[in-house]
mmCIF file of C-alpha atoms in Angstrom:
data_model
loop_
_atom_site.group_PDB
_atom_site.id
_atom_site.type_symbol
_atom_site.label_atom_id
_atom_site.label_comp_id
_atom_site.label_asym_id
_atom_site.label_seq_id
_atom_site.Cartn_x
_atom_site.Cartn_y
_atom_site.Cartn_z
ATOM 1 C CA MET H 1 -17.130 120.687 -115.763
ATOM 2 C CA GLY H 2 -14.212 122.771 -117.525
ATOM 3 C CA LEU H 3 -15.681 125.860 -117.944
ATOM 4 C CA LYS H 4 -13.877 128.293 -115.838
ATOM 5 C CA MET H 5 -13.953 131.364 -117.897
ATOM 6 C CA ASP H 6 -10.475 132.540 -119.202
ATOM 7 C CA ARG H 7 -8.995 130.575 -116.025
ATOM 8 C CA PRO H 8 -6.575 127.762 -116.385
ATOM 9 C CA ASN H 9 -8.420 124.131 -116.098
ATOM 10 C CA GLY H 10 -4.970 122.547 -115.062
ATOM 11 C CA TYR H 11 -1.253 122.108 -114.487
ATOM 12 C CA PHE H 12 1.336 119.916 -116.016
ATOM 13 C CA VAL H 13 4.947 119.310 -115.210
ATOM 14 C CA THR H 14 7.832 117.638 -117.110
ATOM 15 C CA TRP H 15 11.615 118.199 -117.440
ATOM 16 C CA ASP H 16 14.354 119.272 -119.739
ATOM 17 C CA PRO H 17 16.398 116.235 -119.727
ATOM 18 C CA ILE H 18 19.348 118.353 -121.366
ATOM 19 C CA SER H 19 19.456 121.056 -118.826
ATOM 20 C CA GLY H 20 17.791 119.130 -115.635
ATOM 21 C CA ARG H 21 14.934 121.759 -115.122
ATOM 22 C CA LYS H 22 11.961 121.593 -114.346
ATOM 23 C CA VAL H 23 9.007 122.825 -117.072
ATOM 24 C CA GLU H 24 5.633 123.555 -115.377
ATOM 25 C CA GLY H 25 2.992 125.177 -117.215
ATOM 26 C CA GLU H 26 -1.153 125.606 -117.045
ATOM 27 C CA THR H 27 -3.726 124.690 -119.279
ATOM 28 C CA ARG H 28 -6.974 126.192 -121.036
ATOM 29 C CA GLN H 29 -9.968 123.991 -122.118
ATOM 30 C CA CYS H 30 -12.043 124.819 -125.032
ATOM 31 C CA SER H 31 -15.526 125.354 -123.037
ATOM 32 C CA HIS H 32 -17.441 124.134 -126.189
ATOM 33 C CA CYS H 33 -15.182 120.559 -127.182
ATOM 34 C CA GLY H 34 -13.316 120.378 -124.561
ATOM 35 C CA PHE H 35 -9.680 120.461 -126.228
ATOM 36 C CA MET H 36 -7.134 121.425 -123.951
ATOM 37 C CA TRP H 37 -3.776 123.376 -124.851
ATOM 38 C CA VAL H 38 -1.193 124.609 -122.907
ATOM 39 C CA TYR H 39 -1.346 128.298 -122.295
ATOM 40 C CA ASP H 40 1.967 130.393 -123.704
ATOM 41 C CA PRO H 41 0.698 133.886 -123.946
ATOM 42 C CA PHE H 42 4.279 135.107 -124.306
ATOM 43 C CA VAL H 43 5.011 132.474 -127.043
ATOM 44 C CA ALA H 44 2.082 133.487 -128.739
ATOM 45 C CA MET H 45 2.758 137.262 -128.934
ATOM 46 C CA ALA H 46 5.997 136.530 -130.007
ATOM 47 C CA ARG H 47 5.046 134.404 -133.074
ATOM 48 C CA LYS H 48 2.682 137.153 -133.720
ATOM 49 C CA LEU H 49 5.224 139.830 -133.367
ATOM 50 C CA GLY H 50 7.632 137.872 -136.053
ATOM 51 C CA MET H 51 10.330 137.282 -132.968
ATOM 52 C CA VAL H 52 10.375 133.296 -133.029
ATOM 53 C CA GLU H 53 9.145 130.986 -135.576
ATOM 54 C CA GLY H 54 5.816 129.496 -136.232
ATOM 55 C CA LYS H 55 2.388 130.203 -136.832
ATOM 56 C CA PRO H 56 0.426 131.697 -133.825
ATOM 57 C CA VAL H 57 -2.632 129.659 -132.756
ATOM 58 C CA VAL H 58 -5.754 131.482 -132.822
ATOM 59 C CA ARG H 59 -7.848 131.156 -129.863
ATOM 60 C CA GLY H 60 -10.877 132.960 -128.733
ATOM 61 C CA LYS H 61 -13.746 133.652 -126.475
ATOM 62 C CA CYS H 62 -17.220 132.942 -126.653
ATOM 63 C CA PHE H 63 -19.415 135.742 -126.443
ATOM 64 C CA ASN H 64 -22.964 133.579 -125.922
ATOM 65 C CA CYS H 65 -21.259 131.513 -122.790
ATOM 66 C CA PHE H 66 -18.064 133.663 -122.105
ATOM 67 C CA GLY H 67 -15.840 130.454 -122.238
ATOM 68 C CA LEU H 68 -12.784 130.208 -123.760
ATOM 69 C CA VAL H 69 -12.629 128.204 -127.185
ATOM 70 C CA CYS H 70 -9.882 126.579 -128.737
ATOM 71 C CA GLY H 71 -10.801 127.921 -132.748
ATOM 72 C CA GLN H 72 -10.341 124.771 -134.212
ATOM 73 C CA PRO H 73 -12.565 124.990 -137.435
ATOM 74 C CA ALA H 74 -14.632 121.896 -136.560
ATOM 75 C CA CYS H 75 -15.092 123.169 -133.215
ATOM 76 C CA LEU H 76 -16.260 126.577 -134.578
ATOM 77 C CA LYS H 77 -18.640 125.255 -136.835
ATOM 78 C CA MET H 78 -20.749 123.512 -134.043
ATOM 79 C CA GLY H 79 -21.446 126.907 -132.540
ATOM 80 C CA CYS H 80 -22.066 127.305 -129.000
ATOM 81 C CA VAL H 81 -22.912 123.891 -127.224
ATOM 82 C CA PRO H 82 -21.390 124.008 -123.971
ATOM 83 C CA GLN H 83 -19.233 120.801 -122.914
ATOM 84 C CA MET H 84 -21.573 119.408 -120.304
ATOM 85 C CA LYS H 85 -24.555 120.380 -122.557
ATOM 86 C CA GLN H 86 -22.973 117.669 -124.838
ATOM 87 C CA ILE H 87 -22.683 115.348 -122.282
ATOM 88 C CA GLU H 88 -25.637 115.792 -120.561
ATOM 89 C CA ASP H 89 -27.187 115.300 -124.308
ATOM 90 C CA ALA H 90 -25.161 112.166 -125.318
ATOM 91 C CA GLU H 91 -26.804 110.646 -121.797
ATOM 92 C CA ASN H 92 -30.609 111.458 -122.456
ATOM 93 C CA GLU H 93 -29.632 110.129 -126.201
ATOM 94 C CA ALA H 94 -28.259 106.853 -124.710
ATOM 95 C CA ARG H 95 -31.411 106.800 -121.458
ATOM 96 C CA ASN H 96 -33.782 107.387 -124.194
ATOM 97 C CA GLN H 97 -32.646 104.477 -126.646
ATOM 98 C CA GLY H 98 -34.105 101.886 -124.649
ATOM 99 C CA ARG H 99 -37.359 103.458 -123.792
ATOM 100 C CA ILE H 100 -40.422 101.237 -125.085
ATOM 101 C CA LEU H 101 -43.294 104.060 -125.753
ATOM 102 C CA ILE H 102 -46.889 102.617 -124.680
ATOM 103 C CA THR H 103 -49.807 104.376 -126.168
ATOM 104 C CA MET Q 1 -21.643 114.551 -102.529
ATOM 105 C CA ALA Q 2 -18.500 112.746 -101.994
ATOM 106 C CA TYR Q 3 -16.804 111.326 -104.783
ATOM 107 C CA LYS Q 4 -14.891 108.025 -104.656
ATOM 108 C CA LYS Q 5 -11.287 108.145 -106.043
ATOM 109 C CA PHE Q 6 -9.609 105.415 -108.233
ATOM 110 C CA ALA Q 7 -6.386 104.856 -109.760
ATOM 111 C CA ILE Q 8 -5.795 102.692 -113.089
ATOM 112 C CA THR Q 9 -2.307 102.002 -114.258
ATOM 113 C CA GLY Q 10 -0.715 99.895 -116.638
ATOM 114 C CA THR Q 11 2.059 99.748 -119.317
ATOM 115 C CA HIS Q 12 2.295 99.651 -122.729
ATOM 116 C CA THR Q 13 4.736 97.378 -124.332
ATOM 117 C CA SER Q 14 7.092 97.987 -127.202
ATOM 118 C CA ALA Q 15 4.961 95.133 -128.786
ATOM 119 C CA ASN Q 16 2.775 98.003 -129.911
ATOM 120 C CA THR Q 17 5.260 100.315 -131.320
ATOM 121 C CA THR Q 18 3.701 99.731 -135.012
ATOM 122 C CA ALA Q 19 0.768 100.932 -134.040
ATOM 123 C CA ALA Q 20 0.865 104.494 -134.202
ATOM 124 C CA THR Q 21 -2.503 105.115 -132.230
ATOM 125 C CA ALA Q 22 -2.505 101.975 -129.962
ATOM 126 C CA GLY Q 23 -4.071 102.871 -126.893
ATOM 127 C CA ILE Q 24 -1.848 103.262 -123.398
ATOM 128 C CA ILE Q 25 -4.708 103.445 -121.017
ATOM 129 C CA LYS Q 26 -8.423 104.116 -121.162
ATOM 130 C CA LEU Q 27 -11.372 105.205 -118.474
ATOM 131 C CA GLU Q 28 -14.334 103.926 -119.207
ATOM 132 C CA ALA Q 29 -17.825 105.109 -117.643
ATOM 133 C CA THR Q 30 -21.153 103.032 -117.802
ATOM 134 C CA ALA Q 31 -24.562 103.654 -117.850
ATOM 135 C CA ALA Q 32 -25.214 103.840 -114.165
ATOM 136 C CA THR Q 33 -22.141 106.424 -113.532
ATOM 137 C CA ARG Q 34 -20.047 109.313 -114.740
ATOM 138 C CA GLY Q 35 -16.150 109.340 -114.643
ATOM 139 C CA PHE Q 36 -14.004 112.117 -113.644
ATOM 140 C CA LEU Q 37 -10.565 112.374 -115.132
ATOM 141 C CA TYR Q 38 -8.606 114.535 -112.543
ATOM 142 C CA GLU Q 39 -4.938 113.590 -112.959
ATOM 143 C CA TRP Q 40 -2.949 111.539 -115.396
ATOM 144 C CA ASP Q 41 1.006 111.004 -116.200
ATOM 145 C CA ILE Q 42 3.109 108.782 -118.045
ATOM 146 C CA ALA Q 43 6.567 107.913 -117.745
ATOM 147 C CA SER Q 44 9.177 105.459 -119.383
ATOM 148 C CA ALA Q 45 9.001 101.526 -117.905
ATOM 149 C CA ALA Q 46 11.947 100.413 -119.132
ATOM 150 C CA ALA Q 47 14.740 98.740 -116.875
ATOM 151 C CA ALA Q 48 17.447 100.379 -118.206
ATOM 152 C CA ALA Q 49 17.757 103.874 -118.375
ATOM 153 C CA PRO Q 50 15.685 105.317 -121.314
ATOM 154 C CA VAL Q 51 17.526 107.127 -123.743
ATOM 155 C CA ASP Q 52 16.316 110.896 -125.362
ATOM 156 C CA GLN Q 53 13.171 109.719 -127.692
ATOM 157 C CA ASN Q 54 10.453 111.841 -127.999
ATOM 158 C CA TYR Q 55 6.768 110.358 -127.879
ATOM 159 C CA GLY Q 56 3.696 112.412 -128.786
ATOM 160 C CA VAL Q 57 0.674 111.308 -126.469
ATOM 161 C CA ARG Q 58 -3.101 112.683 -126.661
ATOM 162 C CA LEU Q 59 -6.213 112.359 -125.154
ATOM 163 C CA LYS Q 60 -9.283 111.210 -126.962
ATOM 164 C CA ARG Q 61 -12.732 110.870 -126.139
ATOM 165 C CA MET Q 62 -14.614 108.204 -127.356
ATOM 166 C CA THR Q 63 -18.477 106.978 -127.602
ATOM 167 C CA THR Q 64 -17.786 103.178 -129.093
ATOM 168 C CA THR Q 65 -15.671 100.730 -127.917
ATOM 169 C CA SER Q 66 -12.240 101.002 -129.436
ATOM 170 C CA GLY Q 67 -9.203 98.690 -129.656
ATOM 171 C CA THR Q 68 -8.546 95.302 -127.984
ATOM 172 C CA TRP Q 69 -8.049 96.034 -124.268
ATOM 173 C CA THR Q 70 -6.344 94.523 -121.167
ATOM 174 C CA ALA Q 71 -8.893 95.169 -118.288
ATOM 175 C CA ALA Q 72 -7.461 96.808 -115.536
ATOM 176 C CA THR Q 73 -9.684 97.041 -112.273
ATOM 177 C CA PRO Q 74 -9.454 100.567 -110.741
ATOM 178 C CA SER Q 75 -7.671 100.683 -106.914
ATOM 179 C CA PRO Q 76 -9.416 102.381 -104.432
ATOM 180 C CA LEU Q 77 -7.407 105.241 -102.956
ATOM 181 C CA ASP Q 78 -9.244 104.890 -99.683
ATOM 182 C CA LEU Q 79 -9.249 101.120 -98.853
ATOM 183 C CA ALA Q 80 -12.817 101.471 -97.240
ATOM 184 C CA ASP Q 81 -14.556 102.257 -100.794
ATOM 185 C CA PRO Q 82 -16.571 99.546 -102.283
ATOM 186 C CA ALA Q 83 -15.344 98.665 -106.120
ATOM 187 C CA ALA Q 84 -15.523 101.289 -108.548
ATOM 188 C CA VAL Q 85 -18.082 100.942 -111.271
ATOM 189 C CA CYS Q 86 -16.235 102.493 -114.138
ATOM 190 C CA VAL Q 87 -13.817 100.057 -115.696
ATOM 191 C CA GLY Q 88 -10.316 100.467 -116.833
ATOM 192 C CA GLY Q 89 -8.187 98.996 -119.900
ATOM 193 C CA VAL Q 90 -4.675 98.833 -120.616
ATOM 194 C CA ASN Q 91 -2.297 98.610 -123.421
ATOM 195 C CA SER Q 92 -4.812 97.918 -126.328
ATOM 196 C CA THR Q 93 -2.969 95.976 -129.372
ATOM 197 C CA ALA Q 94 -5.457 97.685 -132.043
ATOM 198 C CA VAL Q 95 -5.311 101.266 -133.724
ATOM 199 C CA GLY Q 96 -8.536 102.735 -132.227
ATOM 200 C CA THR Q 97 -11.046 104.497 -134.252
ATOM 201 C CA ALA Q 98 -11.371 108.491 -134.928
ATOM 202 C CA SER Q 99 -12.529 110.546 -132.919
ATOM 203 C CA THR Q 100 -12.785 113.883 -130.201
ATOM 204 C CA ILE Q 101 -9.023 114.996 -129.489
ATOM 205 C CA LEU Q 102 -9.282 116.754 -125.822
ATOM 206 C CA ALA Q 103 -5.081 117.151 -125.875
ATOM 207 C CA ASN Q 104 -1.742 116.531 -127.501
ATOM 208 C CA PHE Q 105 1.207 116.409 -125.620
ATOM 209 C CA GLY Q 106 4.922 115.735 -126.316
ATOM 210 C CA PHE Q 107 7.562 114.285 -123.414
ATOM 211 C CA ASN Q 108 10.876 113.611 -123.908
ATOM 212 C CA ALA Q 109 11.195 109.575 -122.390
ATOM 213 C CA ARG Q 110 13.511 110.876 -119.809
ATOM 214 C CA ALA Q 111 11.475 113.419 -118.216
ATOM 215 C CA GLY Q 112 8.049 112.000 -118.403
ATOM 216 C CA PHE Q 113 4.529 113.925 -117.952
ATOM 217 C CA ARG Q 114 2.182 115.073 -115.293
ATOM 218 C CA TRP Q 115 -1.088 116.464 -115.267
ATOM 219 C CA VAL Q 116 -3.385 117.798 -112.997
ATOM 220 C CA ALA Q 117 -6.921 119.345 -113.113
ATOM 221 C CA ILE Q 118 -7.894 122.178 -110.865
ATOM 222 C CA PRO Q 119 -10.678 120.947 -109.003
ATOM 223 C CA ASP Q 120 -14.311 121.168 -110.980
ATOM 224 C CA SER Q 121 -12.111 121.140 -114.401
ATOM 225 C CA GLU Q 122 -11.860 116.940 -114.636
ATOM 226 C CA PHE Q 123 -12.492 115.722 -117.642
ATOM 227 C CA VAL Q 124 -15.703 114.088 -117.447
ATOM 228 C CA VAL Q 125 -17.005 110.441 -119.399
ATOM 229 C CA PRO Q 126 -20.608 110.431 -119.950
ATOM 230 C CA ALA Q 127 -22.436 107.954 -118.145
ATOM 231 C CA THR Q 128 -23.286 105.834 -121.190
ATOM 232 C CA ALA Q 129 -22.206 102.453 -122.198
ATOM 233 C CA ASN Q 130 -18.518 102.332 -123.896
ATOM 234 C CA ALA Q 131 -17.980 105.773 -123.163
ATOM 235 C CA HIS Q 132 -14.524 106.527 -122.642
ATOM 236 C CA ILE Q 133 -11.456 108.946 -122.556
ATOM 237 C CA GLN Q 134 -7.925 107.037 -123.507
ATOM 238 C CA LEU Q 135 -4.648 107.880 -123.707
ATOM 239 C CA GLU Q 136 -2.848 106.524 -127.029
ATOM 240 C CA TYR Q 137 0.328 107.587 -128.972
ATOM 241 C CA PHE Q 138 -0.402 109.917 -132.170
ATOM 242 C CA ALA Q 139 2.817 109.216 -133.635
ATOM 243 C CA VAL Q 140 4.870 106.208 -134.010
ATOM 244 C CA SER Q 141 8.126 106.897 -132.279
ATOM 245 C CA GLY Q 142 11.597 106.271 -133.213
ATOM 246 C CA GLY Q 143 12.588 104.502 -129.780
ATOM 247 C CA THR Q 144 11.220 101.546 -128.026
ATOM 248 C CA ASP Q 145 7.516 102.164 -126.645
ATOM 249 C CA ASN Q 146 7.834 100.948 -123.361
ATOM 250 C CA ASN Q 147 5.539 103.469 -120.726
ATOM 251 C CA THR Q 148 3.988 103.519 -117.620
ATOM 252 C CA ALA Q 149 0.655 105.174 -117.745
ATOM 253 C CA THR Q 150 -1.444 106.401 -114.275
ATOM 254 C CA PHE Q 151 -5.188 107.765 -114.217
ATOM 255 C CA LEU Q 152 -6.819 108.885 -111.438
ATOM 256 C CA PHE Q 153 -10.625 109.260 -111.798
ATOM 257 C CA MET Q 154 -13.310 109.741 -109.574
ATOM 258 C CA GLU Q 155 -16.974 108.774 -109.681
#
């Protein structure tokens, strides 16, 4: 779940209360930590070119699992551990905690 | 495998305005089953027309019990389904502990916010005791917090 290459993982909708316009967009998700962000390539490019204020947020792609990555320092430090692997590891760890070893 | 679908809904009242990270709603799995969060929304629950006010909310993945929640029984979307194994909680009155942030969003009180997952891109709550995903404020707002949130999930 969550690993959809570079495709969106969901959609959102809200409204601009001043103009009354509906605001829709798509979200992308980090294939490692699961962080989700609003996908706005045009704003990111405009920031990169200095056309609008704000620091461009660096996202990327993992060439090990070929999933999108959020680029957050804590996530990058973790390396390539796909999100579902982390979930399965957590479940296995919890199951093994209660086991009794009979020798 | 056909999943059963459920809804949890609850209102976060103004009593918790001072807690910057008080939980609004949560989906908690059990050791028996995973929970898949596929849709969530939040909107003002105020009786009067809400004024312009921005709220910052975030989704957070938790592995341990966090906050003081009011239990919310998930309602099946198909009335023929049995009760949910996952459990819900709303309106936490205590600040939760730090954990993995899954998303940050801002919305206007007069607008509300809705997010829907693409199939197979749901947020997964691992099948371990106390593991949950919660929606919470990440900043104290200038207005009166009185919002209703809904989690739609399957298991």
